[in-house]
Amino acid sequence: GELDVDALRQALNEIVRRHEVLRTTLVEGESKEGIPVQLVAEQLELEVLLEELVVVDGEDTASAARRVLEAAGAEPFDLALGPLIRVRLLHLASDDHVLLVIMHHAISDGWSLELFLKEMRELYAAFRHGKSSPLAPLPVQYGDYARWQRDWLEAGELERQLEYWLDKFPVELPALDMPTDRARPAVQGYRGAAVRFEISAELVASLERLGGTQGATLFMVLLTAYKVLLSRYTGQESVSVGTPIANRGQVQLEPLLGFFVNTLVMNTDLSGQPSFEAALQRVQETCLGAYSHQDIPFERLVEAINPTRDPSRTPLFQTLFSYQDMSSVSLDMDEVALTPFELPGTVSRTDMTLWLTRGLQSGLHGLLEYSTDLFDAQTIEGFIERFQVLLEGIVAAPKTAIGKLPLLLVNEREQLVQEWNDTAADYPRELRIHDLIAAQVKRTPDGIALEFEDERLSYAELDERANEVAYRLRGLGIEPATLVAVCLERSADMVVALLGVLKAGCAYLPLDPDFPSQRLSFIFEDANVSCLLTESSLRERLPETRAPLLALDEAGEIEPGPLVSGTPNDLAYVIYTSGSTGQPKGVQVPHGTVVNLLMSMAEEPGFTAEDTMLAVTTPAFDISVLEMFLPLMVGGRLVVASSDDVSSAERLQDLLSGKGISVMQATPSTWRMLMDSSWRGGAHLKALCGGEALPQELATRVAQSVGSLWNLYGPTETTIWSSVYRFALPTDPVYIGRPIANTQLYVLDSNGELCPFGVPGELYIGGDGVTRGYLNRPELTAERFVADRFSGIEGTRMYRTGDLVCYRDNGMLEYLQRLDDQVKVRGYRIELGEIESVLGTHEAVNSAVVVAHEMGAGDTRLVAYIVPESGEMDASTLREHLRVQ
């Protein structure tokens, strides 16, 4: 509309005259602490100059205005010199202007902005018509309030309110650990942006009705919904949210401009899966308690609680929630219509802040301010969409447990369950591992199958020697479908022996000769092995066993005859992994799951008859199965590295170059050993990496040195590898990729519900790779192998990995961390509880807790914290103490 600039200038300066706080500067006082002192100028005249907007080539009017206003808003204040209020008035057209009012937060808050607008409207209307100010004189000024508040708190109110808050937070509040797009910087930055959105009037009305049935305000309903969403994103049951409060409890303070607002910490326990209505009651109790103790300044609360300070986060809470009702605020100013001119936010004071404002219409205007150091705009937009989905779900079924309320967007479930798990592929389901190799023997009997040092075996020779092992086992009376322990040094005989056990219709149990004797003894007894297959040089290192012993290097009876037939459901091998109770546990792997794995790996990453694989892994580690049997299945060449080779970067380099190796699979530890030596790699080499997390910097180094780098992921319980990802660019994240053939990957929260894109959850693996479970551990098997309700096939199971992962919106899986105390060291799974159990058997130890510390560059250090026998602290208390520290 047509603006009376003189009336506007007069109105703005009358507001400055009325409110001392707008004429305030803050200077360093004379005390030793240099506490700031408020100085109030007798008068201050604002210059309200009408500026013609200069439009640069290519800009429209709005963009030009936004450029000017952003620059004005970025200019710093000098608190000592002032003024702490600035005004800019841009002339866009004869009936189109933009007014920018900038106030330092030390003299203003949200209430003040609403009040400023109200006074400006009333004063403009009066002055435009030649009337005097219609506003009543102010009874007090901000300085009076500051003096009164200080005296009141020092008279004992501070201690009373502090007692409440300290009782409310008896232990340190856990940080809100939101899933982020980037690693959190060591020091918090304040770079930010914001995304705007709307919540419909119909939905708001439904939320209000729901609150009314529970005696709760709309603010409480929205805050509860926000806390539920944060809990679902983080998996945390204790959720702390900061919220501003007007802090104008006395009627005399209501007409004053100034910084009165305080910040309250709303911490709510959402444990036990309450319904939304029950969660609302908990939040309501939290709010009412906080309101009755709202006067203690936030900074004094932080000082009193004295949390462990983390420069990367704000103390006590990492997210703010604000609701403001502006529905009664008119946007008309005596024939001039006021419209908010939106400016993009460039600052984020916390990880994220949700602002909800009720305008003249009955819907809600939302703004989610976020740290651009942590989040991408796409992630925040998804967060907002899920907030809307959650609100709709709350209205539809408020008695539903909060963990069961809907979060998934339209078509998201179909993507997560079907589209990204559509991995069906044909493979020879009727064959066993050695059947595949036998078929290759017939195709290329004279081709070189296996090399070890100077020894070379053709496919026919390998088959003949494996048959001899099978015949000798049968001659000893070893029955099919039993376990044969194999403990051999790395050699050609190692591969021959394992293949021979399979040909005899038995399953092999691989043992490393370097295992401690106590571990070997336990495994012998627990597995009830029918035979120990070894070599004479190892006899003295092996414990006593009741099972018959077969030494491959000693002569024995060979009685050729028909070998037993079997099915793909027969066991192929059992591999023992670490156990949290101090006892290892054996995973039972049938032939069929291995055949699916090998056929899938032959396709991607890919292996052909022209390839040569270097085997560097002990058979006691399940990734050795792929190294040994994949080349033999497709007619390639297998080169077995000796024990000395695998521990020396120089010897590995010689093998890689001297034997024409085209594929090598190894853990990150082995790849790092190579990269830290003088190895230059080779464009012909396909590098497979797995067994533990692959650090970004190592992935980049390896990828730049080889033809292709593939990151592989999978637990022993789902047959070696379950997903695959080709790492190409240094800027790419190191994903664990997508499922291999006939495999399904689901990310579920603690309630068994599907996690949306970007939300962390536990990885469950279904499909043809799922093994039988644990040997002689039916209870543990039932706990970790659960019904697959997504397959639609009765009786199918999926495995709970214990790994925290998330699906990115490109369909890639990203590994985050373990959910339990399991770690990987050189590819070996180690349960920290096993170490704690052993330490606890020592007579000088009362309790022990083992903690894994990430040292960077992919290194992990295990540290044992021990309470001596004379101490009284139990393990759970010690663990909590360590967590807080």
Coordinates of C-alpha atoms in Angstrom, one line a residue, residues 201-446:
A201 CA -5.8 -26.6 9.7
E202 CA -7.6 -29.9 9.7
L203 CA -4.7 -31.8 11.3
V204 CA -4.1 -29.0 13.8
A205 CA -7.8 -29.1 14.9
S206 CA -7.6 -32.9 15.3
L207 CA -4.4 -32.5 17.4
E208 CA -6.1 -29.9 19.6
R209 CA -9.1 -32.2 20.2
L210 CA -6.8 -35.0 21.2
G211 CA -5.0 -32.7 23.6
G212 CA -8.3 -31.6 25.0
T213 CA -9.3 -35.1 25.9
Q214 CA -6.1 -35.4 27.9
G215 CA -6.2 -32.0 29.5
A216 CA -3.1 -31.0 27.5
T217 CA -2.3 -27.9 25.4
L218 CA -1.5 -28.0 21.7
F219 CA 2.1 -27.2 22.6
M220 CA 2.3 -30.3 24.7
V221 CA 0.9 -32.5 22.0
L222 CA 3.3 -31.2 19.4
L223 CA 6.2 -31.4 21.8
T224 CA 5.4 -35.0 22.6
A225 CA 5.2 -35.8 18.9
Y226 CA 8.5 -34.2 18.3
K227 CA 10.1 -36.2 21.2
V228 CA 8.6 -39.4 19.8
L229 CA 10.1 -38.7 16.4
L230 CA 13.5 -37.9 17.9
S231 CA 13.3 -41.1 19.9
R232 CA 12.5 -43.1 16.8
Y233 CA 15.4 -41.5 14.9
T234 CA 17.9 -42.1 17.6
G235 CA 16.7 -45.2 19.4
Q236 CA 17.1 -43.3 22.7
E237 CA 14.4 -43.5 25.4
S238 CA 15.5 -40.5 27.4
V239 CA 15.0 -37.4 25.2
S240 CA 15.9 -33.9 26.2
V241 CA 14.6 -30.9 24.3
G242 CA 15.2 -27.2 25.0
T243 CA 12.2 -24.9 24.7
P244 CA 12.0 -21.1 25.2
I245 CA 9.6 -19.7 27.7
A246 CA 8.4 -16.1 27.8
N247 CA 9.2 -15.8 31.5
R248 CA 6.8 -12.9 32.0
G249 CA 5.0 -14.1 35.1
Q250 CA 4.1 -10.6 36.3
V251 CA 1.5 -8.5 34.5
Q252 CA 3.8 -5.4 34.7
L253 CA 6.3 -7.2 32.4
E254 CA 3.9 -8.0 29.6
P255 CA 4.1 -4.6 27.7
L256 CA 7.9 -4.4 28.0
L257 CA 10.4 -5.0 25.2
G258 CA 13.5 -6.8 26.3
F259 CA 15.2 -10.2 26.7
F260 CA 13.0 -12.0 29.2
V261 CA 12.9 -15.4 27.6
N262 CA 14.5 -18.3 29.4
T263 CA 15.3 -21.8 28.1
L264 CA 13.8 -24.9 29.9
V265 CA 15.2 -28.4 29.5
M266 CA 12.3 -30.8 28.9
N267 CA 13.7 -34.3 29.6
T268 CA 11.2 -37.2 29.3
D269 CA 11.6 -40.9 29.8
L270 CA 9.8 -42.7 27.0
S271 CA 10.9 -46.2 28.0
G272 CA 8.5 -49.1 28.2
Q273 CA 6.8 -48.4 24.9
P274 CA 3.9 -46.3 26.2
S275 CA 1.0 -45.3 24.0
F276 CA 1.1 -41.8 22.6
E277 CA -1.6 -40.8 25.2
A278 CA 0.6 -42.2 28.0
A279 CA 3.7 -40.4 26.5
L280 CA 1.6 -37.2 26.4
Q281 CA 0.9 -37.5 30.1
R282 CA 4.6 -37.9 30.8
V283 CA 5.5 -34.8 28.8
Q284 CA 2.6 -32.9 30.5
E285 CA 4.1 -33.7 33.9
T286 CA 7.5 -32.6 32.6
C287 CA 6.1 -29.3 31.3
L288 CA 4.1 -28.5 34.4
G289 CA 7.1 -29.2 36.7
A290 CA 9.4 -27.0 34.5
Y291 CA 6.9 -24.1 34.4
S292 CA 6.7 -23.9 38.1
H293 CA 10.5 -23.7 38.2
Q294 CA 11.1 -21.6 35.2
D295 CA 12.9 -18.6 36.7
I296 CA 16.4 -20.0 37.2
P297 CA 18.5 -18.6 34.3
F298 CA 19.6 -21.4 32.0
E299 CA 23.3 -20.5 32.4
R300 CA 23.0 -20.9 36.1
L301 CA 21.4 -24.3 35.6
V302 CA 24.3 -25.4 33.4
E303 CA 26.8 -24.2 36.0
A304 CA 25.1 -26.2 38.8
I305 CA 24.7 -29.4 36.8
N306 CA 28.2 -29.0 35.5
P307 CA 27.9 -31.6 32.7
T308 CA 31.0 -33.0 31.0
R309 CA 31.5 -30.3 28.4
D310 CA 31.7 -31.3 24.7
P311 CA 32.8 -28.5 22.4
S312 CA 31.0 -30.2 19.6
R313 CA 27.5 -29.9 21.2
T314 CA 25.5 -27.5 23.2
P315 CA 25.1 -28.5 26.9
L316 CA 22.0 -30.3 28.3
F317 CA 20.2 -30.5 25.0
Q318 CA 21.0 -30.5 21.3
T319 CA 17.6 -29.5 19.8
L320 CA 15.1 -26.7 20.5
F321 CA 11.4 -26.7 20.1
S322 CA 9.3 -23.5 19.9
Y323 CA 5.6 -22.9 19.5
Q324 CA 4.2 -19.5 19.2
D325 CA 0.5 -18.5 18.8
M326 CA 0.3 -15.4 16.5
S327 CA -3.3 -15.9 15.5
S328 CA -4.4 -12.8 17.3
V329 CA -1.8 -10.6 15.6
S330 CA -3.2 -8.4 12.8
L331 CA -1.1 -7.7 9.7
D332 CA -2.9 -4.5 8.7
M333 CA -1.4 -1.1 9.5
D334 CA -4.0 1.6 8.6
E335 CA -4.5 0.8 4.9
V336 CA -1.1 -0.7 4.6
A337 CA -0.9 -4.5 4.4
L338 CA 2.0 -6.2 6.1
T339 CA 3.4 -9.4 4.7
P340 CA 6.5 -11.3 6.1
F341 CA 9.5 -11.1 3.8
E342 CA 11.2 -14.5 4.2
L343 CA 14.9 -14.5 4.6
P344 CA 16.9 -17.8 4.5
G345 CA 18.5 -18.6 7.8
T346 CA 22.3 -18.9 7.8
V347 CA 22.8 -19.8 11.5
S348 CA 21.9 -22.8 13.6
R349 CA 22.4 -22.5 17.3
T350 CA 21.9 -26.2 18.0
D351 CA 21.8 -29.3 15.8
M352 CA 18.3 -28.5 14.9
T353 CA 15.4 -26.2 16.0
L354 CA 11.8 -26.7 15.2
W355 CA 9.7 -23.5 15.1
L356 CA 6.0 -23.8 14.9
T357 CA 3.8 -20.7 14.6
R358 CA 0.1 -20.3 14.5
G359 CA -1.0 -17.5 12.2
L360 CA -4.2 -15.9 11.3
Q361 CA -5.3 -19.0 9.6
S362 CA -5.8 -22.0 11.8
G363 CA -2.9 -24.1 10.4
L364 CA 0.7 -24.0 11.5
H365 CA 3.7 -22.5 9.8
G366 CA 6.8 -24.6 10.5
L367 CA 10.4 -23.9 10.1
L368 CA 13.2 -26.4 10.8
E369 CA 16.5 -24.7 11.3
Y370 CA 19.5 -27.1 11.1
S371 CA 23.3 -27.3 11.2
T372 CA 24.7 -27.5 7.7
D373 CA 27.8 -29.0 9.2
L374 CA 25.7 -32.1 10.1
F375 CA 22.8 -32.4 7.7
D376 CA 21.9 -32.1 4.1
A377 CA 18.7 -30.3 3.1
Q378 CA 17.3 -33.5 1.7
T379 CA 17.6 -35.2 5.0
I380 CA 15.8 -32.4 6.8
E381 CA 13.0 -32.5 4.3
G382 CA 12.6 -36.2 4.9
F383 CA 12.5 -35.5 8.7
I384 CA 9.7 -32.9 8.2
E385 CA 7.7 -35.3 6.0
R386 CA 8.0 -38.0 8.6
F387 CA 6.9 -35.6 11.3
Q388 CA 3.7 -35.0 9.2
V389 CA 3.2 -38.8 8.8
L390 CA 3.6 -39.3 12.5
L391 CA 1.1 -36.5 13.4
E392 CA -1.4 -38.1 11.1
G393 CA -0.8 -41.5 12.7
I394 CA -1.2 -40.0 16.2
V395 CA -4.6 -38.5 15.4
A396 CA -5.7 -41.8 13.8
A397 CA -4.6 -44.0 16.7
P398 CA -3.5 -42.2 19.8
K399 CA -3.6 -45.4 21.9
T400 CA -0.9 -47.0 19.7
A401 CA 2.5 -47.7 21.3
I402 CA 4.9 -44.9 20.2
G403 CA 7.2 -47.4 18.6
K404 CA 4.4 -48.7 16.3
L405 CA 3.2 -45.3 15.1
P406 CA 3.8 -44.8 11.3
L407 CA 6.9 -43.1 10.0
L408 CA 7.3 -44.4 6.5
L409 CA 6.6 -42.2 3.5
V410 CA 4.4 -43.2 0.5
N411 CA 6.1 -46.1 -1.4
E412 CA 9.0 -46.2 1.2
R413 CA 7.9 -49.6 2.6
E414 CA 7.7 -51.1 -0.9
Q415 CA 11.2 -49.9 -1.6
L416 CA 12.6 -51.2 1.6
V417 CA 11.0 -54.6 1.5
Q418 CA 10.6 -55.4 -2.1
E419 CA 12.4 -53.2 -4.6
W420 CA 15.8 -53.1 -2.9
N421 CA 15.6 -56.8 -1.9
D422 CA 14.5 -58.1 -5.4
T423 CA 17.6 -60.3 -5.7
A424 CA 16.1 -63.6 -7.0
A425 CA 18.6 -65.5 -9.2
D426 CA 18.9 -69.1 -10.4
Y427 CA 21.6 -71.3 -9.1
P428 CA 22.1 -75.1 -8.9
R429 CA 20.1 -75.7 -5.7
E430 CA 20.6 -79.5 -6.0
L431 CA 24.4 -79.4 -5.8
R432 CA 26.9 -79.3 -3.0
I433 CA 30.3 -77.5 -3.0
H434 CA 32.3 -80.5 -4.1
D435 CA 29.8 -81.3 -6.8
L436 CA 30.5 -77.9 -8.4
I437 CA 34.3 -78.6 -8.2
A438 CA 33.8 -82.1 -9.6
A439 CA 32.0 -80.7 -12.6
Q440 CA 35.0 -78.4 -13.2
V441 CA 37.4 -81.3 -12.9
K442 CA 35.6 -83.0 -15.8
R443 CA 35.8 -79.9 -17.9
T444 CA 39.5 -79.0 -17.3
P445 CA 41.2 -82.0 -15.8
D446 CA 44.7 -80.8 -16.9

